[in-house]
Coordinates of C-alpha atoms and ligand atoms in Angstrom, one line a residue:
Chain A
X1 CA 19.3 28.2 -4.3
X2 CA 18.3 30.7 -1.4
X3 CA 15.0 31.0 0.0
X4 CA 12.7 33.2 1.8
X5 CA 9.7 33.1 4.1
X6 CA 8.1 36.8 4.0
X7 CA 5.6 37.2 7.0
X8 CA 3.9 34.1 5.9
X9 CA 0.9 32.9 8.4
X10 CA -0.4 29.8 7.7
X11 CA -3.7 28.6 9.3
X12 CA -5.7 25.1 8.6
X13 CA -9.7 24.9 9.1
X14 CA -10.0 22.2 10.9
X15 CA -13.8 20.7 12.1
X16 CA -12.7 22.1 15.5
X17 CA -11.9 25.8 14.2
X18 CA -9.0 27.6 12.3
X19 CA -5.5 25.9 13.8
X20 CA -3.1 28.3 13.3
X21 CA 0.2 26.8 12.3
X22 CA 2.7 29.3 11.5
X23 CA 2.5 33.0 12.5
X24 CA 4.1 35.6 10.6
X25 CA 7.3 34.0 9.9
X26 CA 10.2 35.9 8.6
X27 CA 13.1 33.6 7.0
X28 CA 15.6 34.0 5.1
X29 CA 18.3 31.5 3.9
X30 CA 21.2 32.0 2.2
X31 CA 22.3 29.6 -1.3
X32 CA 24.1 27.0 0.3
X33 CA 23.9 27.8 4.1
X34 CA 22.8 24.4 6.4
X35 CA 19.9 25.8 8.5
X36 CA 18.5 23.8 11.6
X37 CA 15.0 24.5 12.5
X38 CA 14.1 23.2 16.0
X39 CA 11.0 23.8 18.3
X40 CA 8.6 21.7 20.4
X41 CA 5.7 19.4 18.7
X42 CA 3.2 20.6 16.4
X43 CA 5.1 24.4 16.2
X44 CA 4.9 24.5 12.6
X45 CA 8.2 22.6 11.3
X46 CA 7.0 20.2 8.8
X47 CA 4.4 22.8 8.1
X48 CA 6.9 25.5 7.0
X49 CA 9.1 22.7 5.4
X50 CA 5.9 21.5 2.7
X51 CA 6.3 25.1 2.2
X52 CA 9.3 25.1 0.8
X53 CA 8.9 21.9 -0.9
X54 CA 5.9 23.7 -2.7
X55 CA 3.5 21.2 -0.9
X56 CA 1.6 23.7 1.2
X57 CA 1.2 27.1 0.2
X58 CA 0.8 30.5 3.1
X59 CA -2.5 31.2 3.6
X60 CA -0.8 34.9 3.8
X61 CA 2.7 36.0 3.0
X62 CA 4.9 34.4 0.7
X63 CA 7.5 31.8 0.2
X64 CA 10.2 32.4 -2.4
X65 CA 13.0 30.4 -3.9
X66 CA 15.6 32.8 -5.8
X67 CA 13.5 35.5 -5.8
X68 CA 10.5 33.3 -7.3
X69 CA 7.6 32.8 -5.7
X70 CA 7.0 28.9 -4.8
X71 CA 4.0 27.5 -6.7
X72 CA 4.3 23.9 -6.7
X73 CA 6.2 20.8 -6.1
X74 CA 9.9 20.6 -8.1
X75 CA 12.4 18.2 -7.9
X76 CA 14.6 20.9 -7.4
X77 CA 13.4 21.3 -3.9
X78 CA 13.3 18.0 -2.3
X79 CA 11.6 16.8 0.9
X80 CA 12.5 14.3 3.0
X81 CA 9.0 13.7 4.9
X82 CA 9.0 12.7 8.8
X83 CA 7.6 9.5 7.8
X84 CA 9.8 8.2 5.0
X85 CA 7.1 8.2 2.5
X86 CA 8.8 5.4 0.4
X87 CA 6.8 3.1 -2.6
X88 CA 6.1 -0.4 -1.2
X89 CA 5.4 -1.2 -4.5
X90 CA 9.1 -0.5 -5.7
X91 CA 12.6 -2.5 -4.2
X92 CA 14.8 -0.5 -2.6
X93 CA 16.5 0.1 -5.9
X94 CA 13.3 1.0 -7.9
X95 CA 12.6 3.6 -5.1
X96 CA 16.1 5.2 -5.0
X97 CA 15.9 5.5 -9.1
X98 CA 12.2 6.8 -8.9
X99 CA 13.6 10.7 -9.4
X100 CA 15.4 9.6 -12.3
X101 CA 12.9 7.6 -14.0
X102 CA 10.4 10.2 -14.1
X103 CA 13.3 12.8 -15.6
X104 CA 14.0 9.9 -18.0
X105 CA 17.2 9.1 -17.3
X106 CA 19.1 5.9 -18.7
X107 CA 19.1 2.9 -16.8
X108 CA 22.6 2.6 -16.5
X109 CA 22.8 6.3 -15.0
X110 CA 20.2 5.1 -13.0
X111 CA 22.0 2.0 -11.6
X112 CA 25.2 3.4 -10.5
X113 CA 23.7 6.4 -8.7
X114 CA 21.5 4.1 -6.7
X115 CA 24.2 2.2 -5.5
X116 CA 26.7 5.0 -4.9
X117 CA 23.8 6.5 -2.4
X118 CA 22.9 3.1 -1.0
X119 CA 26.4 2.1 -0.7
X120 CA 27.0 6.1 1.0
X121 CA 23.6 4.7 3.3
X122 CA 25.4 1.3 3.7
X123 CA 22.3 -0.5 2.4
X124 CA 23.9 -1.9 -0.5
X125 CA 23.0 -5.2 0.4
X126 CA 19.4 -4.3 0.4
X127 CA 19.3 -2.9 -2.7
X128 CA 16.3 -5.3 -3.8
X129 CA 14.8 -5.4 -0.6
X130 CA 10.6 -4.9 -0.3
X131 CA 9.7 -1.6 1.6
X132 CA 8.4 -3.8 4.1
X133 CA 11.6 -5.7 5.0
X134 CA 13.3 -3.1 6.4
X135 CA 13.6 -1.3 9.7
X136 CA 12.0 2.5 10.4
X137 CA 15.7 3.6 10.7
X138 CA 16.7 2.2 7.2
X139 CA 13.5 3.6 5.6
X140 CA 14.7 6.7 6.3
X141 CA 18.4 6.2 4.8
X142 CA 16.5 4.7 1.7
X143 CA 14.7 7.8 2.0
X144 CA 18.3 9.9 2.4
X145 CA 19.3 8.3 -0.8
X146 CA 16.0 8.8 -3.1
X147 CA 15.9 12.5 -2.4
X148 CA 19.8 13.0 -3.2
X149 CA 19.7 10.9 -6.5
X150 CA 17.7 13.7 -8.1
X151 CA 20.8 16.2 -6.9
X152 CA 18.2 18.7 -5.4
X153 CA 19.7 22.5 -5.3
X154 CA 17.7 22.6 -2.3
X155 CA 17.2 19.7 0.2
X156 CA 14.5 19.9 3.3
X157 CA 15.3 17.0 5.5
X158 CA 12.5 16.3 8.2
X159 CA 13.7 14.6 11.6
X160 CA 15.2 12.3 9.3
X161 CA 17.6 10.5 11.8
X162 CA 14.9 10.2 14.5
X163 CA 14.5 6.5 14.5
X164 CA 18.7 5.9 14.1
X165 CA 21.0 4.4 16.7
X166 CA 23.8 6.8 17.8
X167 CA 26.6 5.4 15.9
X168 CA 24.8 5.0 12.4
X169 CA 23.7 9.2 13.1
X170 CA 26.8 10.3 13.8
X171 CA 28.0 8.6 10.4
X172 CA 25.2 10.0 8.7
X173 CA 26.0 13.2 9.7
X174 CA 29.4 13.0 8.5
X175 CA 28.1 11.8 5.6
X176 CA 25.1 14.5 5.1
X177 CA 28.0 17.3 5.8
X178 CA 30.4 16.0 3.3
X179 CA 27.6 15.8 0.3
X180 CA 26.5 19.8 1.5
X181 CA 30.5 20.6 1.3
X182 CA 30.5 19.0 -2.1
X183 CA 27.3 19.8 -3.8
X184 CA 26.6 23.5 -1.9
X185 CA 23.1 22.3 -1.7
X186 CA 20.8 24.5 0.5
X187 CA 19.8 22.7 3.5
X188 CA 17.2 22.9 5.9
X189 CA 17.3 20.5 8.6
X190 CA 14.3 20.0 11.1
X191 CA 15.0 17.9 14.4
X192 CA 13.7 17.6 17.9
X193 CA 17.8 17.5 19.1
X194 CA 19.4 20.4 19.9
X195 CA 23.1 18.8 19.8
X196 CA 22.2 17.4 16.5
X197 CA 21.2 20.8 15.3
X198 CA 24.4 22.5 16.9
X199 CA 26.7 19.7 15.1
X200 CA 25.3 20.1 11.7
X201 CA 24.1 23.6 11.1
X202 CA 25.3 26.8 10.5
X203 CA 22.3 28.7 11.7
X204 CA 20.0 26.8 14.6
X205 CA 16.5 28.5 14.2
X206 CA 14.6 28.4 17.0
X207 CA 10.5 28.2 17.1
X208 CA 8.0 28.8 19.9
X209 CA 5.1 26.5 20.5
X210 CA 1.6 26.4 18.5
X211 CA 1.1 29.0 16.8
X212 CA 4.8 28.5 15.5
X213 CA 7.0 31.5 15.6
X214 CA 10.5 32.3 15.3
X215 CA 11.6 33.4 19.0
X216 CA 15.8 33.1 18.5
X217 CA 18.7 32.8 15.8
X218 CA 21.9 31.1 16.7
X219 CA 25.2 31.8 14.6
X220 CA 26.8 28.7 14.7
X221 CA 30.6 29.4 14.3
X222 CA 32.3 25.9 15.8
X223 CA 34.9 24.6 13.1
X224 CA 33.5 21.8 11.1
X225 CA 33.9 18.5 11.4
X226 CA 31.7 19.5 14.9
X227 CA 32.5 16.1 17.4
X228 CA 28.5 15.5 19.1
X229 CA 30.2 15.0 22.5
X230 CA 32.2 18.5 22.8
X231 CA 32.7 20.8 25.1
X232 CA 31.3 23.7 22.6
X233 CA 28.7 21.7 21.4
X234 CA 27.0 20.9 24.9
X235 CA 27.8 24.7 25.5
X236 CA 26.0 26.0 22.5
X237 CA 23.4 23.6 23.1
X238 CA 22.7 24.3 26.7
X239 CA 22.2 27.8 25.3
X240 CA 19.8 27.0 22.5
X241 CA 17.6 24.4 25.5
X242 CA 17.4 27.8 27.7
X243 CA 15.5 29.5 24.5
X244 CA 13.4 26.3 24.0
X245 CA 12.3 26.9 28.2
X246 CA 12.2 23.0 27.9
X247 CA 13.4 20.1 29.9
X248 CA 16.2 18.7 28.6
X249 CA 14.6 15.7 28.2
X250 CA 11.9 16.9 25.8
X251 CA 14.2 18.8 23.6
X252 CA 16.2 16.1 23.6
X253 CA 13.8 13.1 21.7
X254 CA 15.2 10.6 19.4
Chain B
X1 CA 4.4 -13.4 33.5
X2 CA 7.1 -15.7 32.8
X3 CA 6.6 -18.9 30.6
X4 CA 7.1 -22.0 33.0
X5 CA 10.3 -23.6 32.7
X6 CA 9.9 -27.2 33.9
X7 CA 10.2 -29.2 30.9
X8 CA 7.3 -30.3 29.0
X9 CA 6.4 -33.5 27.4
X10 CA 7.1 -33.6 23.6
X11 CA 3.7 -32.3 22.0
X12 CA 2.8 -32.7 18.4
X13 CA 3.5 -29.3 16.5
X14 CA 0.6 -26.8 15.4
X15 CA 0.0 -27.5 12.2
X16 CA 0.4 -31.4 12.5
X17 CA -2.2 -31.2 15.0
X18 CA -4.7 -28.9 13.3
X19 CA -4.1 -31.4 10.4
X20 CA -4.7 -34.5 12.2
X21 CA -7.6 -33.1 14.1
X22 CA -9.0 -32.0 10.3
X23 CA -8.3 -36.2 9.3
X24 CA -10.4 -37.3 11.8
X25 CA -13.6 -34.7 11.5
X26 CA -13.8 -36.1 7.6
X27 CA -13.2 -39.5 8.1
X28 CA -16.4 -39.2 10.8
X29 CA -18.5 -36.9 8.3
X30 CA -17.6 -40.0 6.0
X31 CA -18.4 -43.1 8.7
X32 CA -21.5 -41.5 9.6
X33 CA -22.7 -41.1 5.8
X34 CA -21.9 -44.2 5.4
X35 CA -23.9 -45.7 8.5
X36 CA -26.9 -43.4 7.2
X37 CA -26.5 -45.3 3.9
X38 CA -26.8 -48.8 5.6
X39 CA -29.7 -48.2 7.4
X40 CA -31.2 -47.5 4.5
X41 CA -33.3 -44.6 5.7
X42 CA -34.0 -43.5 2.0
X43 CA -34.1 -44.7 -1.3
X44 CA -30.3 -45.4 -2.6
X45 CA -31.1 -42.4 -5.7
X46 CA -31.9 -39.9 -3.5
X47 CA -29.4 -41.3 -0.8
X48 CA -26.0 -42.7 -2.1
X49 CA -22.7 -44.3 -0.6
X50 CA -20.1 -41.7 -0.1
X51 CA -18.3 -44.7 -2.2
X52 CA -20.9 -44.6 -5.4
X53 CA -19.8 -40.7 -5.6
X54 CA -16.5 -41.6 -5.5
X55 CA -17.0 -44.0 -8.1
X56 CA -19.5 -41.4 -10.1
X57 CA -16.3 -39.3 -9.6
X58 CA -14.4 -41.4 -11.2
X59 CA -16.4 -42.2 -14.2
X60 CA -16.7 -38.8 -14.5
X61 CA -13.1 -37.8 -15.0
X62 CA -12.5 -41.2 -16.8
X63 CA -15.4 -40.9 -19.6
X64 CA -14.1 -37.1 -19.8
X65 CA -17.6 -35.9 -19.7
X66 CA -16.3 -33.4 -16.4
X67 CA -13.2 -33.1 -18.5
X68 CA -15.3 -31.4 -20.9
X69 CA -17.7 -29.7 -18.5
X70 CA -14.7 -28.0 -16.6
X71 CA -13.2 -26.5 -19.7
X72 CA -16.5 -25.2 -21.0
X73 CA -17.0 -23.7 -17.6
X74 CA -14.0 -22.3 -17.0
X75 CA -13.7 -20.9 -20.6
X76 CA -17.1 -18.9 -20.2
X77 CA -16.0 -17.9 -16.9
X78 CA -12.5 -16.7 -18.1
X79 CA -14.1 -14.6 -21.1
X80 CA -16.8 -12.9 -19.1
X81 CA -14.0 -12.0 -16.3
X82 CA -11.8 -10.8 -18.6
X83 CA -14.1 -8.4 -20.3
X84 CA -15.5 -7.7 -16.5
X85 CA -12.3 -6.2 -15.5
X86 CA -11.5 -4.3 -18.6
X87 CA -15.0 -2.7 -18.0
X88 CA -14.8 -2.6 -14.4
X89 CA -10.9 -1.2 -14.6
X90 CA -12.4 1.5 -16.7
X91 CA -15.7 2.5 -15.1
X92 CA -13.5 2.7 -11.4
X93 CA -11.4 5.2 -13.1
X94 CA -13.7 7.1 -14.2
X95 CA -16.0 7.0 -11.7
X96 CA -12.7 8.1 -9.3
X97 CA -11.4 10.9 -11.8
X98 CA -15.1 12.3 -12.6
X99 CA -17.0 13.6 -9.9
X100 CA -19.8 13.7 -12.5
X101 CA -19.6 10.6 -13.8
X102 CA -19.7 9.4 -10.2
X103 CA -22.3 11.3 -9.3
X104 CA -24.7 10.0 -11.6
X105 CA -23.3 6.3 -12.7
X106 CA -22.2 6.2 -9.6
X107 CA -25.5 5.9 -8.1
X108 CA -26.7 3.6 -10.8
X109 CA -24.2 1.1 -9.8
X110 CA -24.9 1.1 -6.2
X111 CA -28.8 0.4 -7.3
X112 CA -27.7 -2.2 -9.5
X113 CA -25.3 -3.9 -7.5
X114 CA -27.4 -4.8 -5.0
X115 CA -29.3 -7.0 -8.2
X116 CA -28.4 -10.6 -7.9
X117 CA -26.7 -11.0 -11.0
X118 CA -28.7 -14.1 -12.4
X119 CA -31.6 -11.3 -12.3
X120 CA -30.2 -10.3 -15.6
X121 CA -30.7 -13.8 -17.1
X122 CA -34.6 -13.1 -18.3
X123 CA -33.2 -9.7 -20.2
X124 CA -30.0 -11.4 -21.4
X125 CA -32.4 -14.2 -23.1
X126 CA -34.5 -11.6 -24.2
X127 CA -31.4 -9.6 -26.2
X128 CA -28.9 -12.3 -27.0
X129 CA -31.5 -15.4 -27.4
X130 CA -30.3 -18.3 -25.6
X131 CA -26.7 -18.9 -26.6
X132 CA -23.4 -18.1 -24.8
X133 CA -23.7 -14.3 -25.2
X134 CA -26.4 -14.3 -23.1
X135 CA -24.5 -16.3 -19.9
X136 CA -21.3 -14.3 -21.0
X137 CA -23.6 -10.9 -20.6
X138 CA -24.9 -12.6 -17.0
X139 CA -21.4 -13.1 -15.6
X140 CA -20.0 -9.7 -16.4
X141 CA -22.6 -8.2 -14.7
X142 CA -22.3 -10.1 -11.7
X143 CA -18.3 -9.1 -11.4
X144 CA -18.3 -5.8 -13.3
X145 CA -19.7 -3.7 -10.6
X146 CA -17.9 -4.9 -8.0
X147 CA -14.1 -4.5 -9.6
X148 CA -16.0 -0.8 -10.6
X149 CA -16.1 -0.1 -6.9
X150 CA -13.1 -1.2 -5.4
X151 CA -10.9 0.5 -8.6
X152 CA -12.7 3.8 -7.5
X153 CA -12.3 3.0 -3.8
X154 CA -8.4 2.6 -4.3
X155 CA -7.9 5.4 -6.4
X156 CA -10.2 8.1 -4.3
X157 CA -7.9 6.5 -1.2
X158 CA -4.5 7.0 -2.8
X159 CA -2.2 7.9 0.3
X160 CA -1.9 11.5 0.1
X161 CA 2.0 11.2 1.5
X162 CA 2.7 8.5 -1.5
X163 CA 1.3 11.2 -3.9
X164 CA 3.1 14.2 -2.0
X165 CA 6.3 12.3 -2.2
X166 CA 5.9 11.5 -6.1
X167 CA 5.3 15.4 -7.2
X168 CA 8.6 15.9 -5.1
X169 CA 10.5 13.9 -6.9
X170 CA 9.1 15.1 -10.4
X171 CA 6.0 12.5 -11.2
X172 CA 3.5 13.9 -13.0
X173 CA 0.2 13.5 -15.0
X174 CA -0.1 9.9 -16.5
X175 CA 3.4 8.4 -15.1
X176 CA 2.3 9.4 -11.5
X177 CA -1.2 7.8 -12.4
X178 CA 0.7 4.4 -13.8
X179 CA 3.4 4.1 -11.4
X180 CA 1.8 6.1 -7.9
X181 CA -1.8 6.1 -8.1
X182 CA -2.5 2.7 -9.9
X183 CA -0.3 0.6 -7.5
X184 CA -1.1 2.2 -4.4
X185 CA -4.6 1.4 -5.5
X186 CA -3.5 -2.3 -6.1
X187 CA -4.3 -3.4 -2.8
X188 CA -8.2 -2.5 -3.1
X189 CA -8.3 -3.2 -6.8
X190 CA -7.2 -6.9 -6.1
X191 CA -9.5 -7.6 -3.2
X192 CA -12.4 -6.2 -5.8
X193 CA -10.9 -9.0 -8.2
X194 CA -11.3 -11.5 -6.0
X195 CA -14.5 -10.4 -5.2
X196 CA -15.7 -10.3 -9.1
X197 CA -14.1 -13.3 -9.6
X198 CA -16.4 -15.4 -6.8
X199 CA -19.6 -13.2 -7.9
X200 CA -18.4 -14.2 -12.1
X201 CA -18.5 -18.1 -10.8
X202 CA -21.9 -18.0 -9.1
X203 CA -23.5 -16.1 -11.8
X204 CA -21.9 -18.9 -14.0
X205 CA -23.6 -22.2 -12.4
X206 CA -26.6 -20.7 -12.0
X207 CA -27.1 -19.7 -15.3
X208 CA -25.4 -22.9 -16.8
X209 CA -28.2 -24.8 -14.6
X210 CA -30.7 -23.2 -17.2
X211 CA -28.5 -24.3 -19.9
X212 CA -27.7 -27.1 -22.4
X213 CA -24.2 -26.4 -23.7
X214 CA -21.3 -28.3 -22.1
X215 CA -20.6 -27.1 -18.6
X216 CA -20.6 -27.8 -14.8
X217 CA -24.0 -26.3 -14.4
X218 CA -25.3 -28.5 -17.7
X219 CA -23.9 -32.0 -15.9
X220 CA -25.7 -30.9 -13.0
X221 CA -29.3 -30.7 -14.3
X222 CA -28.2 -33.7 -16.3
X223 CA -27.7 -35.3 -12.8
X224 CA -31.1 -34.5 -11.7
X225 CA -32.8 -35.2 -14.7
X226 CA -31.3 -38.7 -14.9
X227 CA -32.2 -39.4 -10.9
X228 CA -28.6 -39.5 -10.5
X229 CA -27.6 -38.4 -7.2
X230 CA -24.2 -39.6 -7.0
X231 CA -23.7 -37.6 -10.1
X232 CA -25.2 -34.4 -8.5
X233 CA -23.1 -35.1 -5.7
X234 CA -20.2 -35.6 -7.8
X235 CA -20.3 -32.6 -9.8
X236 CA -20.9 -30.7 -6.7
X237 CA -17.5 -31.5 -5.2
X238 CA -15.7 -30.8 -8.3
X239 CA -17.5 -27.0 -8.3
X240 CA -16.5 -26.7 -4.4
X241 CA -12.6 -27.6 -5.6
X242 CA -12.8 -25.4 -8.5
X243 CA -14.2 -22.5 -6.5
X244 CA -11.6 -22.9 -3.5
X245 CA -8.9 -23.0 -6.2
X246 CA -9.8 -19.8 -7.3
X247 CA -10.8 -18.1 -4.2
X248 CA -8.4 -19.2 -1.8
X249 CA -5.2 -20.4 -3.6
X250 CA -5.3 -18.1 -7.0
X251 CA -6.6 -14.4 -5.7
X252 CA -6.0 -15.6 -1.8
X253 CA -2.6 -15.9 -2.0
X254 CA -2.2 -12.8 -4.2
X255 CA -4.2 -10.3 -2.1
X256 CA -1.9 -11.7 1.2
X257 CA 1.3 -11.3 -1.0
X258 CA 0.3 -7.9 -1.9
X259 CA -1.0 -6.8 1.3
X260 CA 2.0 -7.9 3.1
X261 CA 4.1 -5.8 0.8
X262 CA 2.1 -2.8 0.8
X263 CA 2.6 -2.8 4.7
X264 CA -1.1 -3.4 5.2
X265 CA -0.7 -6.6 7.0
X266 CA 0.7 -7.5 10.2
X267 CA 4.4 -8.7 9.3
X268 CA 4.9 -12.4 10.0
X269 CA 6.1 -13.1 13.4
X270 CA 7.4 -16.2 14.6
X271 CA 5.6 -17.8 17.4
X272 CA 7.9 -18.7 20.3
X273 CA 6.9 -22.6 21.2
Ligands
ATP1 N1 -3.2 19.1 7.1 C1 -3.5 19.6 8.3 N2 -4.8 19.9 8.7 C2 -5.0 20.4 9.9 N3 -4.1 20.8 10.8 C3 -2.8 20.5 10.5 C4 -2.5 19.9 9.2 N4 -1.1 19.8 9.2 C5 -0.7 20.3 10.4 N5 -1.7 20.7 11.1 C6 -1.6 21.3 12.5 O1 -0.6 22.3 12.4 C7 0.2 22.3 13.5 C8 1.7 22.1 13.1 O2 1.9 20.8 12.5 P1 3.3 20.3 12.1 O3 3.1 19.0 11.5 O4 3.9 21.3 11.1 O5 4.1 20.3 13.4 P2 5.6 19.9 13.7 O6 6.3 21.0 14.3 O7 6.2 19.2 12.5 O8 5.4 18.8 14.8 P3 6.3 17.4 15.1 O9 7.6 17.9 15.7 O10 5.5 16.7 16.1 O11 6.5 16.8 13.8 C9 -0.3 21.1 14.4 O12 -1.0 21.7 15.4 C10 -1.1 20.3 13.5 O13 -2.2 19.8 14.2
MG2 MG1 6.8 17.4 12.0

């Protein structure tokens, strides 16, 4: 599923005055490509992602999927949201299956996709876990696995691995690249780290502080799998830092 | 700072402690009673032994007379609560999905709930006569009002990132009100339960006191009437038991199991000793 932002400005009236958001943001994503968005805090990245997801709507301009202009939530179009977002009220398992309970699918459909994901999120032994046992950084996997149980054409993944140790976001990557390779979902992929963004996408969009804008594009043309520790990937990244005109260690968080 | 490190001498845990120091405040409150009794300060019907309660106690449980007044109790207060929270569940929902409705009901709740719900009892005698209907009528509207409130409460405060996140994944109309809005109100609608629930029990005694069908309130005016204090007292200590059973173990423990799962309660940590 392809998407497009056309010259969409999005402002929020706020008790202190109008915030502008987003300004006049021209996007355009092909069916299938893996797009990193990356810019400093509060530029606009969840912002533009809810718009996608069909959550938040321009206050001018347009956002389209296929040609279509978005007006609503679809489970076509999934969100992963910065803070995991899952149902305390559900186990593990119940939250994973949520997607397919409300399509109606049968309980046995359900089960085994919930624990190919959780097994693909190693959680399988937390599969009836409360939201409440479990660590930020395993919220989020849970979270992985609930939004890819509905199969979404188009997945919006917001600093998902954030909260993750090193080692378990390296395999997530691996793991996040092999589902796009297989499935040809659309990916958009919002982080604060530029190597993360030069490992995993194909395009590294880059977006200026408040009101967000797009200020650079990055072709990313490394062969994939990308290693995180590479002499390309620092390159590329060291390149992408210089558009950011941050310090390493702000651009660098999580 | 750094916890000292010389070795300490053995103490007594927490909770044996906070136990034992519990053990000793009642068998004072007791000693003292007693000593008040011996001197003899009043009359032994207005004044009794902490023992003659026990004793009334015991007859009481023995002859089954409190046998007889729990169960009516309990079954007027389990009817009124359960048509309470039917009405209540339904007048929170509304009162959350109708801004109208809210509006105007709305306002007349808050005016009545600030009524002490025995208030009711002179109208109630007036409709129903004086029968069980009328006490029924008293104790809903002493819990309907509040469930109402904390149903709407819940709902209105529905997380909007629980609700975002349920559209997303396909929930709409009444399966994301049953299985989003409805338990992420659960939290608020329990602790409006528990409220109902004590405001149901008071509104109970007091109007059993004005009433001659079997119940707690009933053996309490019998007390009285009969000059027997050890009675009152008696019946009196089974109320406190049955009210902390409900209160504290029943919806307590409920409202901290849901809380704690919701995430709206501090996790349990273990404290380093
Ligand atoms: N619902 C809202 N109401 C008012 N202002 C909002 C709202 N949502 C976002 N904003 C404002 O819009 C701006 C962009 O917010 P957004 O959450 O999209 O930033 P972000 O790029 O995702 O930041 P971060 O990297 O910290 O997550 C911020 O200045 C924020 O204050
Ligand atoms: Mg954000």
């Amino acid at each position: 599923m392809g998407l497009n932002i056309q010259n969409a400005t999005k402002t929020f009236q706020t008790r202190g005055g109008p915030v502008t958001a987003l300004d006049r943001i021209n996007l355009s994503i092909r069916d299938g490509e893996l797009v990193c968005l990356i810019g400093p805090s509060g530029c606009g990245k969840s912002t533009l992602l809810n718009m996608l997801a069909g959550l938040e709507f321009p206050s001018q301009g347009q956002a389209l999927s296929d040609g279509q202009e978005i007006t609503g939530a679809d489970p076509s179009r999934v969100l992963i949201f910065q803070e995991a977002a899952l149902f305390p009220w559900l186990t593990v398992q119940d939250n994973v299956e949520f997607g397919l309970t409300m399509r109606g699918a049968p309980q046995a459909e359900r089960a085994a996709t919930a624990r190919r994901l959780l097994e693909m999120v190693h959680l399988e032994q937390f599969s009836q876990a409360w939201v409440h046992e479990l660590s930020g950084g395993m919220r989020q996997r849970v979270a992985l696995a609930r939004a890819l149980a509905v199969a979404p054409a188009v997945l919006l993944l917001d600093e998902p691995f954030a909260a993750l140790d090193a080692l378990t976001r390296d395999r997530l990557h691996t793991e996040l690249q092999d589902i796009w390779q297989q499935t040809g979902t659309t990916i958009v992929f919002v982080t604060h780290n530029v190597r993360e963004a030069v490992v995993l996408g194909d395009r590294v969009i880059v977006m200026s502080a408040r009101p967000g804008r797009i200020v650079a594009e990055h072709r990313i043309d490394l062969t994939r799998p990308r290693q995180i520790e590479n002499v390309e990937t620092t390159r590329l990244a060291q390149r992408i830092l210089a558009d950011l005109q941050l310090e390493p260690s702000t651009g660098q968080r999580g | 700072m750094t916890p000292p490190t010389a070795p300490r001498a053995p103490r007594l845990n927490e909770t044996t402690r906070l136990w034992l120091s519990r053990a000793v405040f009642f068998a004072l409150f007791l000693a003292v009673w007693e000593a008040l009794f011996r001197l003899h300060l009043w009359p032994d019907y207005i004044f009794p032994a902490p023992s003659e309660v026990l004793a009334a106690l015991g007859r009481g449980f023995s002859n089954g007379t409190f046998w007889i007044g729990i169960l009516g109790s309990m079954r007027r207060l389990v009817q009124g609560y359960i048509i309470a929270l039917a009405i209540g569940l339904s007048l929170g929902v509304l009162m959350a999905e109708w801004r109208w409705f809210k509006n105007t009901f709305g306002l007349l709740a808050l005016g009545l709930q600030t009524l002490p719900s025995i208030s009711w009892l002179p109208l109630a005698l007036l409709w129903f006569g004086l029968n069980e209907r009328a006490i029924l009528f008293v104790i809903v509207m002493g819990a309907v009002l509040s469930i109402a409130q904390a149903t709407e409460d819940g709902i209105r405060n529905t997380a909007p990132i629980y609700m975002r996140a349920a559209r997303n994944l396909g929930a709409r109309g009444w399966r994301l009100y049953l299985l989003v809005v409805l338990p992420s109100a659960l939290p608020s609608i329990v602790t409006g339960m528990k409220l109902g629930w004590s405001f149901a029990w008071r509104s109970l005694m007091a109007g059993e006191l004005l009433y001659t069908l079997p119940g707690l309130g009933n053996l309490l005016s019998m007390g009285r009437e009969l000059n027997d204090m050890s009675q009152v007292i008696a019946v009196m200590l089974v109320i406190i038991a049955l009210g902390v059973i409900g209160d504290q173990l029943l919806f307590g423990i409920v409202e901290r199991r849901i809380r704690e799962r919701w995430g709206l309660a501090p996790r349990k940590s273990t404290r380093g000793g």
